[in-house]
Amino acid sequence: MGSQRKRTKSKIEVIKENSEYLRGPLAHEVGNDASHFSKDAIQVLKFHGTYQQDDRDLREGRDRHYIFMIRGRLPGGKMTPHQYLAIDEIADEYADQTLRVTTRQAFQLHGVIKEKLKTTLQEINRSLITTLGACGDIVRNVMATPAPDIDGRQAKVQDFADRLSDILLPATKAYHEVWLNGDKVFSGKEQVTNREPLYGPSYLPRKFKVGIALPKDNSIDVYTQDIGLVALFDDDNEIEGFNVIVGGGMGMHHRKEHTFPRLGDDLGYISREKVVEVVKAIIEIQRDYGNRKNRKQARMKYLIHEWGLDKFRKELVARLGYELEAFRALPDFELDLYLGWHRQSNGKWFLGLSVENGRIKDEGELQLKTALRTVVERYETGVRLTPNHNVILTDIAANDKAGIEKAFNRHGVLLDDELSNAIKYSMACPALPTCGLAITESERVFPDIIRDLDEVLHEFGLEDEKLSVRMTGCPNGCSRPYVADLGFVGRSLDKYTIFIGGDPSGTRLNRKYKDLVARENLVDEVTPLLSYFSKNREEGESFGDFWNRVDVEDTELISA
């Protein structure tokens, strides 16, 4: 395992080490009559793709209404029609009748009770989807461009994401023993053993994220990943190799200055034949040298910040026995939501649908869940979940386009050209009442906030701006607020920190503008910023670029 530094371990490290490769007390507690798992068991449970939560709206003193969130592992967010319909049915049968699309291209089920947890996981696996490694201190869902094949490159990136995801799955038999009675059901190609040749008995110090981008297309926010790969192609449109980026991550803590969001560093270029070896070696460095004492300093971004990129590169070369080539030049990245109709390389079409805050549900006149089920079932479309928590329906025949549009119209679902940019470019995390880390609201209040903000944008003639606005209920940054034009980050009860000046293409962090802003004042606080921007911008300049160029302290706004 290498020369890991000796240090005092955190409590969670001890739990992992004593879990017997992710078995822990789970096997004994799954079938008991308790409504929840023990403290040790819930730490191991995360590796199996499940978080124990409680509905905070229903708390009465110390009494809690325990529920479980289940997350799937879907490389590139790709699902077959059968898989999507199976998960839709499982959401109705065992969860809260909604599906949540995550910003890592997976789905989440919320509201599952413990006595139905094993059955739910078994049903998910019968659809040939696993939840193993979707959470926990491990490589989580491997991201990739959500678009189906457009020009011969997207499908090759998806194939590589599938293969890499299989390689990076944990090898323990615990998942199959606990949930599937020892039977292998899902479609991964991993070697199921009792050892962990990549992760070791303690797994990684913290969660680890890998994403694969295409040149120009940064829909996955490649610089926010622990390892970002940019696929480069030869003259025959085959993957030749990858630019490698290391050390990104969004999470921080408001009161701890030694925690911070960080964009990854350009490490170098590696050929396709060697890229898996390089990815594994980077993971092994984090495994052996990542901070196992302080979990707030345990992400790989802090190791690279402490060491510097040169020292990290030298350690990587020592393990590999060779150096990476120089990082290859790339065109500027852009954020493509892939909304609306687009033609595929096979002559068929795909349709990108905006899903506000990623929540697929039926509510009032908007019957999105029913509409998606109806269309997927009737037209047998493929499904892709996107990094901006939207949905893409694929492989649609040209003569089916009109019927599909009518189906969505009947169920109150607005298409791309019927929605404002403010809504399309916004994101919010689930937060209250289910997330145990949330300190403020996010998903439940953001629709009203973004519509109030949209009115302000129209007032200043900015309705066509591709303004990214992202909200989180805590500083962990699940909706990637720190690269947005505007970020609203939960700070304390009903108060937020406002960040401005990011680049939604994911290549620049924003910075703190105001702290402890009451929720009802968020739009009022940013209105002067929008007004000043509208009057003083350069031609074609975005809001984020403007406030990255202009210091707000040098304007009259500072005294407002």
Coordinates of N, CA and C in Angstrom, one line a residue, residues 176-305:
H176 N -23.1 -7.8 -2.2 CA -23.9 -9.0 -2.7 C -24.3 -9.8 -1.5
E177 N -23.5 -10.0 -0.5 CA -23.9 -10.8 0.6 C -25.0 -10.1 1.4
V178 N -24.9 -8.8 1.6 CA -25.9 -8.1 2.5 C -27.2 -7.9 1.8
W179 N -27.2 -7.5 0.5 CA -28.4 -7.1 -0.1 C -28.9 -8.1 -1.1
L180 N -28.0 -8.8 -1.8 CA -28.4 -9.7 -2.9 C -28.3 -11.2 -2.6
N181 N -28.1 -11.5 -1.3 CA -28.0 -12.9 -0.8 C -26.8 -13.6 -1.6
G182 N -25.8 -12.8 -1.8 CA -24.6 -13.5 -2.5 C -24.7 -13.6 -3.9
D183 N -25.8 -13.2 -4.5 CA -26.0 -13.3 -6.0 C -25.5 -12.1 -6.7
K184 N -24.8 -12.3 -7.8 CA -24.4 -11.2 -8.6 C -25.5 -10.9 -9.7
V185 N -26.1 -9.7 -9.7 CA -27.2 -9.4 -10.6 C -26.8 -8.3 -11.6
F186 N -26.2 -7.2 -11.1 CA -26.0 -6.1 -11.9 C -24.9 -6.4 -13.0
S187 N -24.7 -5.5 -13.9 CA -24.0 -5.8 -15.1 C -22.5 -5.4 -15.1
G188 N -22.0 -4.9 -14.0 CA -20.6 -4.6 -14.0 C -19.7 -5.8 -14.2
K189 N -18.4 -5.5 -14.6 CA -17.5 -6.5 -14.9 C -16.4 -6.7 -13.9
E190 N -16.6 -6.1 -12.7 CA -15.6 -6.1 -11.7 C -15.3 -7.5 -11.2
Q191 N -14.1 -7.7 -10.6 CA -13.8 -8.9 -10.0 C -14.3 -8.9 -8.5
V192 N -15.2 -9.7 -8.1 CA -15.8 -9.7 -6.8 C -14.9 -10.6 -5.9
T193 N -14.1 -10.0 -5.0 CA -13.3 -10.8 -4.2 C -13.4 -10.3 -2.7
N194 N -12.6 -10.8 -1.8 CA -12.6 -10.3 -0.5 C -11.5 -9.3 -0.2
R195 N -10.7 -9.1 -1.2 CA -9.6 -8.1 -1.1 C -9.9 -6.8 -1.9
E196 N -9.2 -5.8 -1.5 CA -9.4 -4.5 -2.3 C -8.0 -4.1 -2.8
P197 N -7.6 -4.6 -3.9 CA -6.2 -4.3 -4.4 C -6.0 -2.8 -4.7
L198 N -7.0 -2.1 -5.0 CA -6.9 -0.6 -5.3 C -7.1 0.2 -4.0
Y199 N -8.1 -0.1 -3.2 CA -8.6 0.7 -2.1 C -7.9 0.3 -0.8
G200 N -7.6 -1.0 -0.6 CA -7.1 -1.4 0.7 C -8.3 -1.5 1.7
P201 N -8.0 -2.0 2.9 CA -9.0 -2.2 3.9 C -9.7 -1.0 4.5
S202 N -9.1 0.2 4.3 CA -9.6 1.4 4.9 C -10.2 2.3 3.8
Y203 N -10.2 1.9 2.5 CA -10.7 2.6 1.4 C -10.0 4.0 1.3
L204 N -10.6 5.0 0.8 CA -10.0 6.3 0.6 C -10.2 7.2 1.8
P205 N -9.4 8.2 2.0 CA -9.7 9.1 3.1 C -11.0 9.9 3.0
R206 N -11.5 10.1 1.8 CA -12.7 10.9 1.6 C -13.2 10.5 0.2
K207 N -14.4 11.0 -0.1 CA -15.0 10.8 -1.4 C -14.1 11.2 -2.5
F208 N -14.2 10.6 -3.7 CA -13.3 10.8 -4.8 C -14.1 10.9 -6.1
K209 N -13.9 11.9 -6.9 CA -14.8 12.1 -8.1 C -13.9 12.2 -9.4
V210 N -14.4 11.5 -10.4 CA -13.8 11.4 -11.7 C -14.7 11.8 -12.8
G211 N -14.3 12.6 -13.7 CA -15.2 13.0 -14.8 C -14.4 13.1 -16.1
I212 N -15.1 12.8 -17.2 CA -14.4 12.8 -18.5 C -15.1 13.8 -19.4
A213 N -14.4 14.7 -19.9 CA -14.9 15.8 -20.8 C -14.4 15.6 -22.2
L214 N -15.1 16.4 -23.1 CA -14.6 16.5 -24.5 C -14.0 17.9 -24.6
P215 N -13.1 18.1 -25.6 CA -12.6 19.4 -25.9 C -13.8 20.4 -26.1
K216 N -13.8 21.5 -25.5 CA -14.8 22.6 -25.7 C -16.0 22.3 -24.8
D217 N -16.4 21.0 -24.7 CA -17.7 20.7 -23.9 C -17.3 20.4 -22.5
N218 N -17.6 21.3 -21.6 CA -17.3 21.1 -20.2 C -18.6 21.0 -19.4
S219 N -19.6 20.3 -19.9 CA -20.8 20.1 -19.2 C -20.7 19.4 -17.9
I220 N -19.5 18.7 -17.7 CA -19.3 17.9 -16.4 C -18.5 18.7 -15.4
D221 N -18.1 20.0 -15.7 CA -17.3 20.8 -14.8 C -16.0 20.0 -14.5
V222 N -15.2 19.7 -15.5 CA -14.0 18.9 -15.3 C -13.0 19.4 -14.3
Y223 N -12.9 20.7 -14.1 CA -12.0 21.2 -13.1 C -12.4 21.1 -11.7
T224 N -13.6 20.7 -11.5 CA -14.1 20.5 -10.1 C -14.0 19.0 -9.7
Q225 N -13.4 18.2 -10.5 CA -13.2 16.8 -10.2 C -11.9 16.5 -9.4
D226 N -11.8 15.4 -8.7 CA -10.5 15.0 -8.1 C -9.6 14.6 -9.3
I227 N -10.1 13.9 -10.2 CA -9.4 13.6 -11.5 C -10.3 14.0 -12.6
G228 N -9.9 14.9 -13.5 CA -10.6 15.3 -14.7 C -9.8 14.8 -15.9
L229 N -10.5 14.2 -16.8 CA -9.9 13.7 -18.0 C -10.5 14.4 -19.2
V230 N -9.7 14.9 -20.1 CA -10.3 15.5 -21.3 C -9.8 14.6 -22.5
A231 N -10.8 13.9 -23.1 CA -10.4 13.0 -24.2 C -10.0 13.8 -25.5
L232 N -8.9 13.4 -26.0 CA -8.4 14.0 -27.3 C -8.4 12.9 -28.4
F233 N -8.7 13.3 -29.6 CA -8.9 12.4 -30.7 C -7.9 12.6 -31.8
D234 N -7.7 11.4 -32.5 CA -6.8 11.5 -33.7 C -7.6 11.8 -35.0
D235 N -7.0 11.7 -36.1 CA -7.6 12.1 -37.4 C -8.7 11.2 -37.8
D236 N -8.7 10.0 -37.2 CA -9.8 9.0 -37.5 C -10.9 9.0 -36.4
N237 N -10.9 10.1 -35.6 CA -11.9 10.3 -34.6 C -11.9 9.2 -33.5
E238 N -10.7 8.6 -33.3 CA -10.6 7.6 -32.2 C -9.9 8.3 -31.0
I239 N -10.2 7.9 -29.8 CA -9.5 8.5 -28.6 C -8.0 8.2 -28.7
E240 N -7.2 9.2 -28.7 CA -5.8 9.0 -28.8 C -5.2 9.1 -27.4
G241 N -5.7 9.9 -26.5 CA -5.2 10.0 -25.2 C -6.0 11.0 -24.4
F242 N -5.5 11.4 -23.3 CA -6.3 12.3 -22.4 C -5.4 13.3 -21.7
N243 N -5.8 14.6 -21.7 CA -5.3 15.5 -20.7 C -5.8 15.2 -19.3
V244 N -4.9 15.3 -18.4 CA -5.2 14.9 -17.0 C -5.2 16.1 -16.1
I245 N -6.2 16.3 -15.3 CA -6.4 17.4 -14.4 C -6.6 16.8 -13.0
V246 N -6.0 17.4 -12.0 CA -6.1 16.8 -10.7 C -6.3 17.9 -9.6
G247 N -7.1 17.5 -8.6 CA -7.1 18.3 -7.4 C -8.3 19.3 -7.3
G248 N -9.4 19.0 -8.0 CA -10.6 19.9 -7.9 C -11.5 19.4 -6.8
G249 N -12.4 20.3 -6.3 CA -13.3 19.9 -5.3 C -14.1 21.2 -4.8
M250 N -15.3 21.0 -4.5 CA -16.2 22.2 -4.2 C -16.3 22.4 -2.7
G251 N -16.3 21.5 -1.8 CA -16.7 21.6 -0.4 C -15.8 22.6 0.3
M252 N -16.4 23.2 1.4 CA -15.7 24.1 2.3 C -16.5 24.2 3.6
H253 N -16.0 24.9 4.5 CA -16.7 25.2 5.8 C -16.6 26.7 6.1
H254 N -17.7 27.3 6.4 CA -17.7 28.7 6.5 C -16.7 29.2 7.6
R255 N -16.6 28.5 8.7 CA -15.9 29.0 9.8 C -14.4 28.4 9.9
K256 N -14.0 27.7 8.9 CA -12.7 27.1 8.9 C -12.0 27.6 7.6
E257 N -11.1 28.5 7.8 CA -10.4 29.1 6.6 C -9.5 28.2 5.9
H258 N -9.1 27.1 6.5 CA -8.2 26.1 5.9 C -9.0 25.2 5.0
T259 N -10.3 25.4 4.8 CA -11.2 24.7 3.9 C -11.6 25.6 2.8
F260 N -11.7 25.1 1.5 CA -12.0 26.0 0.4 C -12.3 25.2 -0.8
P261 N -13.1 25.8 -1.7 CA -13.3 25.2 -3.0 C -12.0 25.4 -3.8
R262 N -11.7 24.5 -4.7 CA -10.5 24.5 -5.5 C -10.7 23.9 -6.9
L263 N -10.2 24.6 -7.9 CA -10.2 24.0 -9.2 C -8.9 23.2 -9.4
G264 N -9.0 22.2 -10.3 CA -7.9 21.3 -10.5 C -6.8 21.9 -11.3
D265 N -5.6 21.3 -11.2 CA -4.4 21.7 -11.9 C -4.2 20.9 -13.2
D266 N -3.7 21.5 -14.2 CA -3.3 20.7 -15.4 C -2.1 19.9 -15.1
L267 N -2.2 18.6 -15.1 CA -1.1 17.7 -14.8 C -0.3 17.3 -16.0
G268 N -0.9 16.9 -17.1 CA -0.2 16.5 -18.3 C -1.1 15.6 -19.2
Y269 N -0.4 15.1 -20.2 CA -1.1 14.3 -21.2 C -0.7 12.8 -21.1
I270 N -1.6 11.9 -21.3 CA -1.2 10.5 -21.3 C -2.0 9.7 -22.4
S271 N -1.3 8.8 -23.0 CA -2.0 8.0 -24.1 C -3.1 7.2 -23.5
R272 N -4.0 6.8 -24.4 CA -5.2 6.0 -24.1 C -4.7 4.7 -23.4
E273 N -3.7 4.1 -23.9 CA -3.2 2.8 -23.4 C -2.8 2.8 -21.9
K274 N -2.3 4.0 -21.5 CA -1.8 4.1 -20.2 C -2.7 4.9 -19.2
V275 N -3.8 5.4 -19.6 CA -4.6 6.3 -18.8 C -5.1 5.6 -17.6
V276 N -5.6 4.3 -17.7 CA -6.1 3.6 -16.5 C -5.0 3.4 -15.4
E277 N -3.8 3.1 -15.9 CA -2.7 3.0 -15.0 C -2.4 4.3 -14.2
V278 N -2.5 5.4 -15.0 CA -2.3 6.7 -14.4 C -3.4 7.0 -13.4
V279 N -4.6 6.8 -13.7 CA -5.8 7.1 -12.8 C -5.6 6.3 -11.5
K280 N -5.3 5.0 -11.7 CA -5.1 4.2 -10.5 C -4.0 4.7 -9.6
A281 N -2.9 5.1 -10.2 CA -1.7 5.6 -9.4 C -2.1 6.9 -8.7
I282 N -2.8 7.7 -9.3 CA -3.3 9.0 -8.6 C -4.2 8.6 -7.4
I283 N -5.1 7.7 -7.6 CA -5.9 7.2 -6.5 C -5.1 6.6 -5.4
E284 N -4.1 5.9 -5.7 CA -3.2 5.3 -4.7 C -2.5 6.3 -3.9
I285 N -2.0 7.4 -4.6 CA -1.4 8.5 -3.8 C -2.3 9.1 -2.8
Q286 N -3.5 9.3 -3.2 CA -4.5 9.8 -2.3 C -4.8 8.8 -1.1
R287 N -4.9 7.6 -1.5 CA -5.1 6.5 -0.5 C -4.0 6.5 0.5
D288 N -2.8 6.6 0.1 CA -1.6 6.5 1.0 C -1.2 7.8 1.7
Y289 N -1.6 8.9 1.2 CA -1.1 10.2 1.8 C -2.2 11.2 2.1
G290 N -3.4 10.9 1.7 CA -4.5 11.8 2.1 C -4.7 11.8 3.6
N291 N -5.3 12.9 4.1 CA -5.4 13.1 5.5 C -6.5 12.2 6.1
R292 N -6.1 11.3 7.0 CA -7.1 10.4 7.6 C -7.4 10.8 9.1
K293 N -6.9 11.9 9.5 CA -7.1 12.4 10.8 C -8.3 13.4 10.8
N294 N -8.3 14.3 9.9 CA -9.2 15.4 9.8 C -10.0 15.3 8.5
R295 N -11.3 14.9 8.6 CA -12.0 14.7 7.4 C -12.3 16.0 6.6
K296 N -12.2 17.1 7.3 CA -12.4 18.4 6.6 C -11.2 18.7 5.7
Q297 N -10.1 18.0 5.9 CA -8.9 18.2 5.1 C -8.5 16.9 4.3
A298 N -9.5 16.1 4.1 CA -9.2 14.7 3.6 C -9.3 14.6 2.1
R299 N -9.9 15.6 1.4 CA -10.0 15.5 -0.1 C -8.6 15.6 -0.7
M300 N -8.5 15.1 -1.9 CA -7.1 15.2 -2.5 C -6.7 16.6 -2.9
K301 N -7.7 17.5 -3.0 CA -7.3 18.9 -3.3 C -6.4 19.5 -2.2
Y302 N -6.6 19.1 -0.9 CA -5.8 19.6 0.2 C -4.4 19.0 0.2
L303 N -4.3 17.7 -0.3 CA -3.0 17.1 -0.4 C -2.2 17.8 -1.4
I304 N -2.8 18.1 -2.6 CA -2.1 18.8 -3.6 C -1.8 20.3 -3.2
H305 N -2.7 20.9 -2.5 CA -2.4 22.2 -2.0 C -1.3 22.2 -1.0

